[in-house]
Amino acid sequence: VRRLFIDDLVEALQGEDCVVRAELIAAQLNGFVQASFTTDTTTTMGADLDRVVELYGRAIQALLEPT
């Protein structure tokens, strides 16, 4: 995961704590993918895609933007 995603994300991020932020983003995305395989995700997967992006995107966006 580090070579395939995190290292590239670290290079793309700006500001402080790029490595920590990249790892947290990867953890969030991994958790979402993992949940889709291990839990009943009919509610999430059946939800309106735009709404899912709006809700989940806020968390990711907070880590993308430097503080």
PDB file of C-alpha atoms in Angstrom:
ATOM      1  CA  VAL A   1       0.000   0.000   0.000  1.00  0.00           C
ATOM      2  CA  ARG A   2       2.814   2.399   0.825  1.00  0.00           C
ATOM      3  CA  ARG A   3       4.462   2.116  -2.591  1.00  0.00           C
ATOM      4  CA  LEU A   4       1.208   1.964  -4.519  1.00  0.00           C
ATOM      5  CA  PHE A   5      -0.578   4.823  -2.825  1.00  0.00           C
ATOM      6  CA  ILE A   6       0.926   6.514   0.203  1.00  0.00           C
ATOM      7  CA  ASP A   7       4.299   7.527  -1.259  1.00  0.00           C
ATOM      8  CA  ASP A   8       2.648   9.182  -4.264  1.00  0.00           C
ATOM      9  CA  LEU A   9       0.122  10.908  -2.041  1.00  0.00           C
ATOM     10  CA  VAL A  10       2.885  12.248   0.230  1.00  0.00           C
ATOM     11  CA  GLU A  11       4.528  13.835  -2.811  1.00  0.00           C
ATOM     12  CA  ALA A  12       1.246  15.415  -3.900  1.00  0.00           C
ATOM     13  CA  LEU A  13       0.282  16.823  -0.499  1.00  0.00           C
ATOM     14  CA  GLN A  14       1.435  20.233   0.622  1.00  0.00           C
ATOM     15  CA  GLY A  15       2.053  21.639   4.070  1.00  0.00           C
ATOM     16  CA  GLU A  16       3.043  19.999   7.308  1.00  0.00           C
ATOM     17  CA  ASP A  17       2.542  16.387   8.353  1.00  0.00           C
ATOM     18  CA  CYS A  18       2.263  15.055   4.782  1.00  0.00           C
ATOM     19  CA  VAL A  19       3.256  11.520   5.759  1.00  0.00           C
ATOM     20  CA  VAL A  20       0.822  11.343   8.666  1.00  0.00           C
ATOM     21  CA  ARG A  21      -1.994  12.815   6.589  1.00  0.00           C
ATOM     22  CA  ALA A  22      -1.315  10.413   3.715  1.00  0.00           C
ATOM     23  CA  GLU A  23      -1.353   7.428   6.070  1.00  0.00           C
ATOM     24  CA  LEU A  24      -4.628   8.584   7.624  1.00  0.00           C
ATOM     25  CA  ILE A  25      -6.217   8.995   4.197  1.00  0.00           C
ATOM     26  CA  ALA A  26      -5.070   5.498   3.258  1.00  0.00           C
ATOM     27  CA  ALA A  27      -6.492   4.158   6.513  1.00  0.00           C
ATOM     28  CA  GLN A  28      -9.860   5.790   5.846  1.00  0.00           C
ATOM     29  CA  LEU A  29     -10.058   4.442   2.317  1.00  0.00           C
ATOM     30  CA  ASN A  30      -8.873   1.012   3.406  1.00  0.00           C
ATOM     31  CA  GLY A  31     -11.501   0.983   6.138  1.00  0.00           C
ATOM     32  CA  PHE A  32     -14.231   1.827   3.643  1.00  0.00           C
ATOM     33  CA  VAL A  33     -13.124  -0.941   1.290  1.00  0.00           C
ATOM     34  CA  GLN A  34     -12.696  -3.419   4.153  1.00  0.00           C
ATOM     35  CA  ALA A  35     -16.149  -2.626   5.491  1.00  0.00           C
ATOM     36  CA  SER A  36     -17.665  -3.349   2.110  1.00  0.00           C
ATOM     37  CA  PHE A  37     -16.352  -6.923   2.326  1.00  0.00           C
ATOM     38  CA  THR A  38     -16.926  -7.666   6.001  1.00  0.00           C
ATOM     39  CA  THR A  39     -20.186  -5.987   6.966  1.00  0.00           C
ATOM     40  CA  ASP A  40     -23.672  -5.628   5.633  1.00  0.00           C
ATOM     41  CA  THR A  41     -23.125  -2.541   3.541  1.00  0.00           C
ATOM     42  CA  THR A  42     -26.446  -2.533   1.774  1.00  0.00           C
ATOM     43  CA  THR A  43     -27.273   0.821   3.324  1.00  0.00           C
ATOM     44  CA  THR A  44     -24.011   2.471   2.307  1.00  0.00           C
ATOM     45  CA  MET A  45     -23.688   0.785  -1.053  1.00  0.00           C
ATOM     46  CA  GLY A  46     -27.352   1.386  -1.802  1.00  0.00           C
ATOM     47  CA  ALA A  47     -27.155   5.066  -0.896  1.00  0.00           C
ATOM     48  CA  ASP A  48     -27.066   7.804  -3.468  1.00  0.00           C
ATOM     49  CA  LEU A  49     -23.467   8.017  -4.707  1.00  0.00           C
ATOM     50  CA  ASP A  50     -23.401  11.806  -4.578  1.00  0.00           C
ATOM     51  CA  ARG A  51     -24.505  11.713  -0.947  1.00  0.00           C
ATOM     52  CA  VAL A  52     -21.858   9.132  -0.010  1.00  0.00           C
ATOM     53  CA  VAL A  53     -19.187  11.251  -1.703  1.00  0.00           C
ATOM     54  CA  GLU A  54     -20.457  14.342   0.108  1.00  0.00           C
ATOM     55  CA  LEU A  55     -20.361  12.684   3.517  1.00  0.00           C
ATOM     56  CA  TYR A  56     -17.190  10.647   3.202  1.00  0.00           C
ATOM     57  CA  GLY A  57     -15.429  13.254   1.113  1.00  0.00           C
ATOM     58  CA  ARG A  58     -15.483  15.747   3.964  1.00  0.00           C
ATOM     59  CA  ALA A  59     -13.295  13.492   6.080  1.00  0.00           C
ATOM     60  CA  ILE A  60     -10.830  12.897   3.269  1.00  0.00           C
ATOM     61  CA  GLN A  61     -10.817  16.570   2.272  1.00  0.00           C
ATOM     62  CA  ALA A  62      -9.970  17.623   5.816  1.00  0.00           C
ATOM     63  CA  LEU A  63      -6.740  15.605   5.534  1.00  0.00           C
ATOM     64  CA  LEU A  64      -5.923  16.721   2.011  1.00  0.00           C
ATOM     65  CA  GLU A  65      -5.857  20.392   2.927  1.00  0.00           C
ATOM     66  CA  PRO A  66      -2.809  21.598   4.877  1.00  0.00           C
ATOM     67  CA  THR A  67      -3.463  23.133   8.271  1.00  0.00           C
TER      68      THR A  67
END
